[in-house]
Coordinates of C-alpha atoms (C1' of nucleotides) in Angstrom, one line a residue:
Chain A
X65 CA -36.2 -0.6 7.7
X66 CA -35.5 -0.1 11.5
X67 CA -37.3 2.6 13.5
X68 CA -35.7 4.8 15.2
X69 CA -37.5 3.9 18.9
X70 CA -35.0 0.9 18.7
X71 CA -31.9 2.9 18.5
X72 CA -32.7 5.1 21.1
X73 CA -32.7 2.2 23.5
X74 CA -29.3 1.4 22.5
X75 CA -28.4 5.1 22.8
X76 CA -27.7 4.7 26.3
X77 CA -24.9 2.9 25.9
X78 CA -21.1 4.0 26.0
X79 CA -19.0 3.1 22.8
X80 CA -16.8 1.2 25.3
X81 CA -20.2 -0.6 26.6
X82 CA -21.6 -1.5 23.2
X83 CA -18.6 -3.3 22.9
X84 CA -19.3 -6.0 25.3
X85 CA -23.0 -5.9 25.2
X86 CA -24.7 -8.6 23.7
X87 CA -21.7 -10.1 22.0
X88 CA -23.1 -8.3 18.8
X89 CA -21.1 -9.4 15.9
X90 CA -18.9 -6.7 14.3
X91 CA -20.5 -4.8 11.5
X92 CA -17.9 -2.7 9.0
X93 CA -18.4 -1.2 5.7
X94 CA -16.4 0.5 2.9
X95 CA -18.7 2.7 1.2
X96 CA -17.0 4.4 -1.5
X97 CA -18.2 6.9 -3.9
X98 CA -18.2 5.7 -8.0
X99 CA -16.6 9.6 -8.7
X100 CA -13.7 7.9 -10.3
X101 CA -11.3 5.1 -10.4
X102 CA -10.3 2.8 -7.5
X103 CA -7.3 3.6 -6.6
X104 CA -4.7 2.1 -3.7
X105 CA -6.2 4.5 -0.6
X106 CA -9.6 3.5 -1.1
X107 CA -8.4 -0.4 -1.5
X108 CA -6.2 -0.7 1.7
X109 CA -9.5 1.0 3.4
X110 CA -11.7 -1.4 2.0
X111 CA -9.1 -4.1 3.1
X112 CA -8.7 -2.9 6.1
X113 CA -12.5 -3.4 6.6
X114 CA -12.4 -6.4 5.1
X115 CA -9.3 -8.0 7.4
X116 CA -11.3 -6.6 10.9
X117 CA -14.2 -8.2 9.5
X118 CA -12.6 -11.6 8.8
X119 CA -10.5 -11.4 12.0
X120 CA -13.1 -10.8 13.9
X121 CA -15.8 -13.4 12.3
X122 CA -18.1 -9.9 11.7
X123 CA -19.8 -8.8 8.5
X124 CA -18.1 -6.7 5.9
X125 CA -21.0 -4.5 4.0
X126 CA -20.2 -2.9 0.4
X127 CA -22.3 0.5 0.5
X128 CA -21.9 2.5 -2.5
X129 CA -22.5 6.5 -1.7
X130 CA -24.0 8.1 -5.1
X131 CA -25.7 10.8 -3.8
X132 CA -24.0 13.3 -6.1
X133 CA -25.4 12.3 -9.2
X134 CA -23.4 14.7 -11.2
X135 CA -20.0 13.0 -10.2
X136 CA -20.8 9.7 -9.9
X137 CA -20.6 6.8 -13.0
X138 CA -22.0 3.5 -13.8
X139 CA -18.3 2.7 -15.4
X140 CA -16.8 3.3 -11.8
X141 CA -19.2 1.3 -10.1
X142 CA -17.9 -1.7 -12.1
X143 CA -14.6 -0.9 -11.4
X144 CA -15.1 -0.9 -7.5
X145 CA -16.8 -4.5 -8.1
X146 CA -13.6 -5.8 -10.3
X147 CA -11.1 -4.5 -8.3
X148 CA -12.7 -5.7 -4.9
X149 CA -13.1 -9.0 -6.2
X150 CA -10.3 -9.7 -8.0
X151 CA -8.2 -8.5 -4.7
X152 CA -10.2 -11.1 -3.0
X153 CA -12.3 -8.8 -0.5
X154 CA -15.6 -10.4 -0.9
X155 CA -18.6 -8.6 0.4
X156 CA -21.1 -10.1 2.9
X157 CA -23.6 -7.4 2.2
X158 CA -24.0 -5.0 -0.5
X159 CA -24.6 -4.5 -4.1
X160 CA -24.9 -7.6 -6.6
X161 CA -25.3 -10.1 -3.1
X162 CA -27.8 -8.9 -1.3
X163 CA -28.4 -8.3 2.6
X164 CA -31.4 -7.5 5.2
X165 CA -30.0 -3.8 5.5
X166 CA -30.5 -3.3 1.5
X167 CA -30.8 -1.2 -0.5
X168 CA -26.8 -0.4 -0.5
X169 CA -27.0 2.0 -3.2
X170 CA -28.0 5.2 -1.7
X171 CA -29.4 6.9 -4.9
X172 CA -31.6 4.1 -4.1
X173 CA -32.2 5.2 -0.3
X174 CA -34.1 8.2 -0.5
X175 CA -37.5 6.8 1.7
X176 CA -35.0 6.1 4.7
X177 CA -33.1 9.5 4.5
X178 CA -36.7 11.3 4.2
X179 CA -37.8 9.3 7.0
X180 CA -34.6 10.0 9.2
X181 CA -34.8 13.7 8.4
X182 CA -38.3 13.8 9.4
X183 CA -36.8 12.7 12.9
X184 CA -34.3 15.2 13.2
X185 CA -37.0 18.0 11.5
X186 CA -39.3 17.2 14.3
X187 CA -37.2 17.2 17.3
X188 CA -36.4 20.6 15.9
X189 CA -32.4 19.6 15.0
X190 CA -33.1 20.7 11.1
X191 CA -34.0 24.3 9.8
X192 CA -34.0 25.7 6.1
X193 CA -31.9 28.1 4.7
X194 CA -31.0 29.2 1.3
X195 CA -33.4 26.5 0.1
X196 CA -31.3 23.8 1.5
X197 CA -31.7 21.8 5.1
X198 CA -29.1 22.6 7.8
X199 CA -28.4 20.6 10.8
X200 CA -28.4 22.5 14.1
X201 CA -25.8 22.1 16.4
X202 CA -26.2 22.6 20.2
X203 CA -24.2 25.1 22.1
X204 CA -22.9 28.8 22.3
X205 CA -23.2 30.3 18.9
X206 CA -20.4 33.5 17.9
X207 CA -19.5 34.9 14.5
X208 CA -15.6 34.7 13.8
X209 CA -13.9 35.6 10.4
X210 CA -13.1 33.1 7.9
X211 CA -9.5 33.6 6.3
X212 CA -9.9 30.7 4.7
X213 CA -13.2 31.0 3.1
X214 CA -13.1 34.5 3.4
X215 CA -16.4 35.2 5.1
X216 CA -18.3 35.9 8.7
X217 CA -19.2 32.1 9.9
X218 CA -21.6 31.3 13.0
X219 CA -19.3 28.8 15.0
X220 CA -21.0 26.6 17.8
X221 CA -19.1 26.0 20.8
X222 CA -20.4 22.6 21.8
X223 CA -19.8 20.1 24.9
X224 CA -16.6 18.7 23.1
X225 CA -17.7 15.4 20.9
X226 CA -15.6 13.1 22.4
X227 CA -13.7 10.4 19.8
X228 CA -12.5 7.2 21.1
X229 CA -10.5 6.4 18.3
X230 CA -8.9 2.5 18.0
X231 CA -6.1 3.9 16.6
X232 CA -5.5 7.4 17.2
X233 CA -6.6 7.7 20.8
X234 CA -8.7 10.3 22.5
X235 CA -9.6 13.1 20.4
X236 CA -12.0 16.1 21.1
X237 CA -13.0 18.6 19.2
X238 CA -15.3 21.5 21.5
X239 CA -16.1 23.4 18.1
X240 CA -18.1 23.1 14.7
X241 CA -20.5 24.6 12.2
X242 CA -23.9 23.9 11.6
X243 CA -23.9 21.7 7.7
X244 CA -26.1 21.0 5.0
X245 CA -28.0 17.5 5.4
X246 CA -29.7 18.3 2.2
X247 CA -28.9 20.1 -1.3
X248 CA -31.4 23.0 -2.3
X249 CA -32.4 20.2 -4.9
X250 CA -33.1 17.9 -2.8
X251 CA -30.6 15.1 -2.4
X252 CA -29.2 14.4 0.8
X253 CA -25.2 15.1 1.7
X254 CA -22.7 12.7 3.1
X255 CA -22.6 13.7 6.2
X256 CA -26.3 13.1 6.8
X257 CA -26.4 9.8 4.8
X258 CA -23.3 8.4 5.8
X259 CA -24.5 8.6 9.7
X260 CA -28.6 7.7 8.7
X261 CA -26.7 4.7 6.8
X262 CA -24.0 3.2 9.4
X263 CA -27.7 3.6 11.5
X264 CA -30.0 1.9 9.3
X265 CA -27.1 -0.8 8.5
X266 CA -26.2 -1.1 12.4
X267 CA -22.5 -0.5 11.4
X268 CA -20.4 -0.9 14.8
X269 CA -17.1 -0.1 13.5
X270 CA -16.4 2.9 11.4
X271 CA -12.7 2.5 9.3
X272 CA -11.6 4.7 7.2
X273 CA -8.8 7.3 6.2
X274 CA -7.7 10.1 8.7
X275 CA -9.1 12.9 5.9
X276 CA -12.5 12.2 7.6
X277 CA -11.4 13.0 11.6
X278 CA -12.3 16.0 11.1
X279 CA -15.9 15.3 10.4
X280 CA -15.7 12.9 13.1
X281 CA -17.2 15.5 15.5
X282 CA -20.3 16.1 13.3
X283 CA -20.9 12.9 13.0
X284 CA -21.0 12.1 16.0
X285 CA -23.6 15.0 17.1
X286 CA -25.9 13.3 14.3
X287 CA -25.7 9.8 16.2
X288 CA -26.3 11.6 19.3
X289 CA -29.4 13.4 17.9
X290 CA -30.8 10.3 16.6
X291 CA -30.4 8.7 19.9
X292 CA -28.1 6.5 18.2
X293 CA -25.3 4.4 19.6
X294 CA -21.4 6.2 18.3
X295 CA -20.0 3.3 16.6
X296 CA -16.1 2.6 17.6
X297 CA -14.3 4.4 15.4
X298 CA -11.0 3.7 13.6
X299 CA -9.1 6.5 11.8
X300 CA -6.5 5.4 9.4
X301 CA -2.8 7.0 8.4
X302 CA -3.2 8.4 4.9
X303 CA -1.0 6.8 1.8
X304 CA 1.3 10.1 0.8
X305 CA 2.6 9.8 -2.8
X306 CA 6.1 8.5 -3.3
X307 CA 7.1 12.0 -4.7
X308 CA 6.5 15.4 -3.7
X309 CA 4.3 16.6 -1.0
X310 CA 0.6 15.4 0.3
X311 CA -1.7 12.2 -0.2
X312 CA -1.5 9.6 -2.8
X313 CA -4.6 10.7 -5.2
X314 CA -6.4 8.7 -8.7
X315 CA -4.3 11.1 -10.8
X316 CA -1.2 10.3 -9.1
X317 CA 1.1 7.8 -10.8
X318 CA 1.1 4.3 -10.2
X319 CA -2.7 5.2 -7.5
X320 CA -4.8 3.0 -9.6
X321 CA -5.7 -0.6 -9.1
X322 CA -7.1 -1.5 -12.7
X323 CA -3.1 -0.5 -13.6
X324 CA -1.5 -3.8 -11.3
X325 CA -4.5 -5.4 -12.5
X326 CA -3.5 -4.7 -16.0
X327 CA 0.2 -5.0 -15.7
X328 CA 0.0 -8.6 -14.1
X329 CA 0.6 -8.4 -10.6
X330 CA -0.3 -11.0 -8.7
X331 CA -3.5 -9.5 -6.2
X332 CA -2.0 -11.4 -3.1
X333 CA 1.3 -9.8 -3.7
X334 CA -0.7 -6.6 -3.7
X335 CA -2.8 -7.4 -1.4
X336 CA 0.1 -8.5 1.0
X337 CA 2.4 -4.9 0.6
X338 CA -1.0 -3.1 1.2
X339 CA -1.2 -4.7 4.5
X340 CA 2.1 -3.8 5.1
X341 CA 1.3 0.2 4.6
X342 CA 0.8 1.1 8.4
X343 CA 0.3 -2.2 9.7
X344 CA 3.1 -5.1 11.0
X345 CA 3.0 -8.3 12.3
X346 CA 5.7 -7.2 14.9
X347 CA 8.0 -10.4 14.2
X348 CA 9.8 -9.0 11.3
X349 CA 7.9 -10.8 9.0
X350 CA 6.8 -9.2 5.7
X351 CA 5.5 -11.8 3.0
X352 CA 3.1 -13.8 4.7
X353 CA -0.3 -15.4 3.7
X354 CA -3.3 -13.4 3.7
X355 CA -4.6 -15.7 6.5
X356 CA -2.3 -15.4 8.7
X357 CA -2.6 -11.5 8.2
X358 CA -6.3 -11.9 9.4
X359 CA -5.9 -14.4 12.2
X360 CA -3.0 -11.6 13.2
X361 CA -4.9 -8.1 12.3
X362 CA -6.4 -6.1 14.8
X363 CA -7.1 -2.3 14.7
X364 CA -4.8 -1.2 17.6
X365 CA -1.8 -2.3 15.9
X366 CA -2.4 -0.4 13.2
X367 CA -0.1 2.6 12.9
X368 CA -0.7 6.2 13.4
X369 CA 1.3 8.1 10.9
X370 CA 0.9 8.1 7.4
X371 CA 2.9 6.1 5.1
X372 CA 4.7 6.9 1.5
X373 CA 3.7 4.8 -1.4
X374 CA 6.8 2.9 -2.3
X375 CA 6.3 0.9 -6.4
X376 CA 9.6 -0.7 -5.8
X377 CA 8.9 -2.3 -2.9
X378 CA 5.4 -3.8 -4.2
X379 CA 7.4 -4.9 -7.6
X380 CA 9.6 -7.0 -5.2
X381 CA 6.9 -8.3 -3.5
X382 CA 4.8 -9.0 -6.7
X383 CA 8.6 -11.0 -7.9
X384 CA 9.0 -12.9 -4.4
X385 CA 5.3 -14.2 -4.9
X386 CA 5.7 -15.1 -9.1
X387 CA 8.9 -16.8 -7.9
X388 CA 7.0 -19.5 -5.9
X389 CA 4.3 -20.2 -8.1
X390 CA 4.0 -23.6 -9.3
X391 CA 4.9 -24.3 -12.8
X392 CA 1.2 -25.0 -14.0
X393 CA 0.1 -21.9 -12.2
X394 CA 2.8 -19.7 -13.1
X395 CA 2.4 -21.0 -17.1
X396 CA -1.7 -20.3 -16.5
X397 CA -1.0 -16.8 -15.5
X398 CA 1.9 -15.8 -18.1
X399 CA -0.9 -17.7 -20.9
X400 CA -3.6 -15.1 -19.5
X401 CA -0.9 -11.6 -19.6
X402 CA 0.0 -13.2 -22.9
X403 CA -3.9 -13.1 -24.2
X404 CA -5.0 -10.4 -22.1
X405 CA -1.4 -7.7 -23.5
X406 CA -2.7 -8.8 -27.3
X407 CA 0.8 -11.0 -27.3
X408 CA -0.8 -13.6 -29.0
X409 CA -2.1 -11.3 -31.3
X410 CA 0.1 -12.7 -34.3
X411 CA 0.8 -15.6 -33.7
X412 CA -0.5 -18.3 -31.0
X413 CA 2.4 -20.7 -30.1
X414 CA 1.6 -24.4 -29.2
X415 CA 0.6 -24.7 -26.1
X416 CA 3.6 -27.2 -24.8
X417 CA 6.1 -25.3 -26.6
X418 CA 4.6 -22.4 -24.5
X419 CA 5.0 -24.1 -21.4
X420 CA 8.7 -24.9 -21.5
X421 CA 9.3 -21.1 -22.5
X422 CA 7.5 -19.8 -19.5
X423 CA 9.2 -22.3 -17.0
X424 CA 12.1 -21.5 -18.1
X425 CA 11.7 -18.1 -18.2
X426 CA 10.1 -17.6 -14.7
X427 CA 12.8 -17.6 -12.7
X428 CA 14.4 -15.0 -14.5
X429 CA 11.7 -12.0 -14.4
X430 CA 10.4 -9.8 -12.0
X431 CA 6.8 -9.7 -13.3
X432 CA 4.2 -10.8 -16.0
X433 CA 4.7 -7.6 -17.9
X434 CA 8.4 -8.6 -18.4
X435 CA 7.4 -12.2 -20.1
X436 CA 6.5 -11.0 -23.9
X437 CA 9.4 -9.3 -24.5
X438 CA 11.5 -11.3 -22.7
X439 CA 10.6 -14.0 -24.6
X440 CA 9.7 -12.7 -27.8
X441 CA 12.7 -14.6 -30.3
X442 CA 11.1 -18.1 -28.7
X443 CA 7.8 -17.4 -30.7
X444 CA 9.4 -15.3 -34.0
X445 CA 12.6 -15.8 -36.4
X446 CA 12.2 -11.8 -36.7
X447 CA 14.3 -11.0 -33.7
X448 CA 16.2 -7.7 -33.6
X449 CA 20.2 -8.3 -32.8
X450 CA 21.2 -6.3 -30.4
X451 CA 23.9 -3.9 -31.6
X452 CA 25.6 -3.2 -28.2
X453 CA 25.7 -7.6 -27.6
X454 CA 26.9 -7.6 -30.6
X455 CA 29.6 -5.2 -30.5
X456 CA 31.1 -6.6 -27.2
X457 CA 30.7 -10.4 -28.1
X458 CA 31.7 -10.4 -31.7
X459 CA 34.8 -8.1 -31.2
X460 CA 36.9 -10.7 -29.2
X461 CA 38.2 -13.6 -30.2
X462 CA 37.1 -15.8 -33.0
X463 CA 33.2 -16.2 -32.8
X464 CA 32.2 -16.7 -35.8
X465 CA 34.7 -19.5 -35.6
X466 CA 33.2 -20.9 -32.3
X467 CA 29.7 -20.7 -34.0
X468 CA 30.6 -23.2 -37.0
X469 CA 32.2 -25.4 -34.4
X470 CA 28.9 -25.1 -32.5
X471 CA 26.7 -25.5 -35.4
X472 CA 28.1 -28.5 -36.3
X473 CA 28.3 -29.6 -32.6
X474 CA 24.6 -29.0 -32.6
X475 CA 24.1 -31.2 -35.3
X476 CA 24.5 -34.3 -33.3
X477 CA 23.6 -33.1 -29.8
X478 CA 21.2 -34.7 -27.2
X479 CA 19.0 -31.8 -26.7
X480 CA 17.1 -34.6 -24.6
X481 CA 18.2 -32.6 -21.3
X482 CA 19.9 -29.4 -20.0
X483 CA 22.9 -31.6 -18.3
X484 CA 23.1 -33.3 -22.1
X485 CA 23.8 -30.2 -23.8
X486 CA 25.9 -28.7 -21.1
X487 CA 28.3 -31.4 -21.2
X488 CA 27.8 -31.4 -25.1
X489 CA 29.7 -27.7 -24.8
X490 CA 32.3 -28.7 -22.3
X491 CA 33.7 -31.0 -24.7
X492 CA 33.8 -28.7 -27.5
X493 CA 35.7 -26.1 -25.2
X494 CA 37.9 -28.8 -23.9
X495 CA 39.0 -30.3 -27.5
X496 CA 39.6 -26.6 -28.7
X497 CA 41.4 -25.6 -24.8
X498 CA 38.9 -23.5 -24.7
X499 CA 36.1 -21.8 -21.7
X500 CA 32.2 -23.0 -22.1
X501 CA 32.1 -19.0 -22.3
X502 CA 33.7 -18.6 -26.2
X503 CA 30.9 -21.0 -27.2
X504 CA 28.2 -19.7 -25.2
X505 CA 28.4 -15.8 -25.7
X506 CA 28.3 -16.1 -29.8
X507 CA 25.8 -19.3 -29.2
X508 CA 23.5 -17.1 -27.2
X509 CA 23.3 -14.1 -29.4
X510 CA 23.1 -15.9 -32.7
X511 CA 20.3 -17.5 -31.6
X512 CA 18.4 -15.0 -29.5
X513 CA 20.1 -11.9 -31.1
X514 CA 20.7 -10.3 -27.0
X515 CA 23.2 -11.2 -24.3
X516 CA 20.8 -11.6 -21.7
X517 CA 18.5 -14.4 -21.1
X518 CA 17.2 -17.5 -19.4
X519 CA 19.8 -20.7 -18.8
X520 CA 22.1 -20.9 -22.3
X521 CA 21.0 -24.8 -22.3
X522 CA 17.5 -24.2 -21.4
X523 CA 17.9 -21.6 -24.2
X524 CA 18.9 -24.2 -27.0
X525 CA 17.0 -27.6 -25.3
X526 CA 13.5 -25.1 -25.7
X527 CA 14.4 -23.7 -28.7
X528 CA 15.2 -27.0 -30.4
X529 CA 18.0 -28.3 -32.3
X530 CA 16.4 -27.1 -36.2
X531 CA 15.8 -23.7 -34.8
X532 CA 19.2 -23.1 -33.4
X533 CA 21.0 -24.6 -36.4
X534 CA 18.5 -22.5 -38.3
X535 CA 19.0 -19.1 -36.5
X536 CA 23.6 -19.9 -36.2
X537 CA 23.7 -20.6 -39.8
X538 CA 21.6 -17.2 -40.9
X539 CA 23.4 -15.6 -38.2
X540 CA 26.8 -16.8 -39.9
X541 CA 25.9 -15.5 -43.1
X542 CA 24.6 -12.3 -42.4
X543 CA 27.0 -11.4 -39.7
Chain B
rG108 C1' -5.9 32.1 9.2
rC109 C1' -8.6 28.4 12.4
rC110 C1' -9.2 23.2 14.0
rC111 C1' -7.5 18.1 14.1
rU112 C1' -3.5 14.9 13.7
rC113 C1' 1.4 12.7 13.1
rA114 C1' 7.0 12.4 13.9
rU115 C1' 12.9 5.9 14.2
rC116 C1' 17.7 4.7 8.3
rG117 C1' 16.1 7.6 1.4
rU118 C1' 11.2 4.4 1.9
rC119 C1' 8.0 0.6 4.8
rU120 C1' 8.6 -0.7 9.7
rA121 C1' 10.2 -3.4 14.9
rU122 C1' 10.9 -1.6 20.0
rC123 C1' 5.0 -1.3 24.4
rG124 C1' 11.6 3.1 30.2
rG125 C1' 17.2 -0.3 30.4
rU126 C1' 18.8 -3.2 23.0
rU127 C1' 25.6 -3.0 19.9
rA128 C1' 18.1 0.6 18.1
rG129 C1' 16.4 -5.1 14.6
rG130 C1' 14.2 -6.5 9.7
rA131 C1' 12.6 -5.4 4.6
rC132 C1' 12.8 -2.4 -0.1
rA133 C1' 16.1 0.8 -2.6
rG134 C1' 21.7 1.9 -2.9
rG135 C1' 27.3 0.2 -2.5
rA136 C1' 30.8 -4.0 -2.4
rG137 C1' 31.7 -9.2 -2.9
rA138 C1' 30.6 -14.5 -3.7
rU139 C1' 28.3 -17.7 -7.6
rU140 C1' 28.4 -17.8 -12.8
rC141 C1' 27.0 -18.9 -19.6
rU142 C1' 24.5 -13.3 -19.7
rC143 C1' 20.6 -11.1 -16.9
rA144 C1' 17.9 -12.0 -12.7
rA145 C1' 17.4 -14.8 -8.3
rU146 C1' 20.2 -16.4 -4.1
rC147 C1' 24.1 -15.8 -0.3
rU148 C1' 27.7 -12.7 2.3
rU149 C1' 28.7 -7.8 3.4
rC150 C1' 28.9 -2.1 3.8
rA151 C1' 26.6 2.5 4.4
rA152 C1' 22.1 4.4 6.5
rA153 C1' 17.7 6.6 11.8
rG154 C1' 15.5 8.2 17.2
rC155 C1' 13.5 16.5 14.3
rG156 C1' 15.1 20.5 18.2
rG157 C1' 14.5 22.3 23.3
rG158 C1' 12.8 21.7 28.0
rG159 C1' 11.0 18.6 31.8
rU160 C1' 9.5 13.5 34.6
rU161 C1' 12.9 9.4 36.0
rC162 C1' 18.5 6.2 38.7
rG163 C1' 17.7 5.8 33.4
rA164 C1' 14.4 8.1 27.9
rU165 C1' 13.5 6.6 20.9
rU166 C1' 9.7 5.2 24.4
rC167 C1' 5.9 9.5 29.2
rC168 C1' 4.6 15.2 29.5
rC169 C1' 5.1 20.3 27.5
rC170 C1' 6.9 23.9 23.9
rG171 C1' 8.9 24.6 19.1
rU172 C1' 9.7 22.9 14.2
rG173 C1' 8.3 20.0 10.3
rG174 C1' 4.8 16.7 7.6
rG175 C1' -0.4 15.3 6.7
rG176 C1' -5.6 16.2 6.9
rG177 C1' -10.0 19.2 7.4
rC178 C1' -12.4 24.0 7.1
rG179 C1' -18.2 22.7 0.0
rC180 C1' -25.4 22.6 -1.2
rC181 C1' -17.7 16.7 -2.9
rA182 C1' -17.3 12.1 -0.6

RNA sequence: GCCCUCAUCGUCUAUCGGUUAGGACAGGAGAUUCUCAAUCUUCAAAGCGGGGUUCGAUUCCCCGUGGGGGCGCCA
């Protein structure tokens, strides 16, 4: 661990100085607290983080902050890790990799905080009351009335803690209370942690939402008492929920990662929309890979007011990035939504037969989650007919006379190609003066039991020419 | 109540004093067509209000209004 006589060389430096001295590399961390699931704030912070980091060649630290042991979970913990990685924001330092700054638990900190609070105890900054450890502001102290907490409160009037905020500008703040550092039992607060931490783990950029400004100020005077260097701060616009007032939180609908992560979205697309939440390239662009994000990222760009969650937006995104996938990719990922939804559950389909149903299929849907049920009468004779296609195909015309014309058609047909079996129809329709339409409308639900669907001679070249005779002829009988 | 903060189409945003205020999502219409998507074309859609500063304000300043956040021995 660092002593303290170190920092308080630095501590004569300006947060605008610090940032040319020494060419020190940039430092960030997301240090969130395992109270519950991760959900899309915490993750564009932690991205955030992660793109200064990358952008700027600095270190990105994963810090978790479990000091309140009644809140905080194991289960969560895992959940941070999983959704970090599997949104691509590798730490450098932190749980599970390691780091000369460790430990980066801070239930496992406790000899640092002691050691820091000793510090502030003995240049008298830290007095008891009610059994817990205050922190003691400078300044003029008065009493004023609380209409919020309803009590009589000692305010300090302060010099004004002066924020130099990347993104929000100058802000001061001439007022504050003396806080808890340390529960009655024992165990360090946030406030005191968080600051002894970014310390201890020479953090030189603090990123995070614009719910913590307003302890800006106090952490500050902690960095000053220590004799510690400010780090630059960057305070981020808040993610509102798409409906009905104030910010996005875990119980909200559609604020959890693990749900995306279970539904199939891709984590670039994800990845890429979160990005867009308060920050643009400036050219118009939107979709764009997550390296040229980084190379273009910097915190001044980002914006200052807060943004509404929008799930239709991130669905198109999620679409415009399956749509491009490679065929072998694209079949990999539907195989693992397939295994991962229980879809193979009943039966497993051979693996080539598979793959032509996804490729034909992917153009069609706008995510994974679609592909099962899109494409469930490829993999089972038990298809449901649907009663509405039905209605509005079988009451015009002659269909059931198209479909034996078809069926026998069929019988002799190249399924070899699509182009094969489209021209196979547009000789039936022209020998009976007929539109490729009377055959494929009746073709289509007979064998699929819906109107809607991939290509109609994708649809029979996949399915095969047994199964579609197969599925015409019961259709036939039982229609 | 006090403190901090923000303000361009319904939503995400571009504009760093001079633009027909641009793009994207969503919505409408059309094209294509074997359905549904995708795609293409197209329509509708915005500078919160009031004062200043300026030759000129969406842009800079002030006030108001509205939104958001904070005011825990939570983080």
């Amino acid at each position: 661990m660092t002593g303290i006589t170190g920092c308080y060389l630095l501590g004569s430096f300006s947060r605008h100085k610090s940032h040319s001295f020494a060419m020190s590399q940039v430092r960030v961390r997301f240090a969130p607290s395992p109270t519950g699931f991760f959900h899309i704030g915490s993750a564009r912070t932690a991205l955030f983080n992660w793109l200064y980091a990358r952008h700027t060649g600095g270190v990105f630290v994963l810090r978790i902050e479990d000091t309140d042991k009644e809140r905080n979970s194991e289960a969560f913990l895992n959940v941070i890790y999983d959704s970090l990685t599997w949104m691509g924001m590798t730490w450098d330092e932190g749980p599970k990799v390691g780091g000369d700054y460790g430990p980066y638990r801070q239930s496992e900190r406790n000899d640092v905080y002691q050691h820091y609070l000793k510090l502030l105890q003995d240049s008298g900054r830290a007095y008891e009351k009610d059994g817990a450890i205050w922190f003691k502001l400078l300044g003029e102290r008065h009493e004023v009335f609380d209409e919020h907490r309803k009590k009589t409160v000692v305010k300090v009037k302060n010099t004004p803690a002066i924020i130099e905020d990347q993104i929000r500008g100058h802000v001061e703040r001439t007022e504050d209370e003396d806080f808890v550092i340390v529960r009655s039992d024992g165990n360090p607060v946030f406030h005191f942690v968080n600051v002894v931490d970014d310390i201890a783990m020479k953090i030189t950029h603090v990123i995070r939402g614009e719910d913590h400004l307003s302890n800006t100020s106090k952490h500050v005077e902690l960095f000053k008492a220590f004799g510690a260097p400010v780090p630059t701060y960057a305070h981020i616009p808040l993610i509102l929920k798409q409906n009905g007032p104030g910010k996005m939180s875990k119980r909200d609908q559609g604020a959890l990662i693990e749900e995306y992560q279970r539904r199939g979205y891709l984590p670039e697309a994800l990845v890429n929309f979160l990005c867009l939440l308060g920050w643009a390239p400036g050219d118009n662009r939107e979709k764009m890979p997550i390296e040229e994000i980084i190379r273009l990222f910097d915190l001044p760009g980002v914006n200052q007011s807060n943004a509404r969650f929008d799930e239709k937006k991130l669905a198109h995104m999620n679409m415009a990035y399956l749509l491009e996938k490679p065929a072998d990719e694209f079949v990999r990922l539907a195989g693992d939504y397939f295994e991962r939804s229980g879809a193979f559950a009943q039966n497993r389909p051979d693996e080539s037969y598979f793959r032509d149903v996804m490729v034909l299929s992917q153009p069609k849907i706008k995510g994974l989650e679609e592909l099962p049920g899109y494409t469930k009468y490829f993999f089972s004779d038990e298809y449901p007919v649907d009663p509405k296609a039905k209605d509005k195909i079988m009451g015009k015309g002659e269909p059931k006379v198209r479909l034996a014309e078809l069926a026998e058609a069929v019988k002799s047909a190249d399924f070899s190609s699509d182009a094969a079996l489209e021209q196979m129809i547009q000789v039936l329709a022209s020998t009976h003066g007929l539109s490729v339409g009377d055959y494929i409308h009746p073709g289509r639900l007979a064998v699929s039991g819906t109107n809607v669907g991939p290509s109609f001679y994708g649809l029979f070249r996949v399915l095969g020419r047994d199964r579609v005779l197969k599925r015409i002829e019961r259709f036939l009988a039982t229609a």
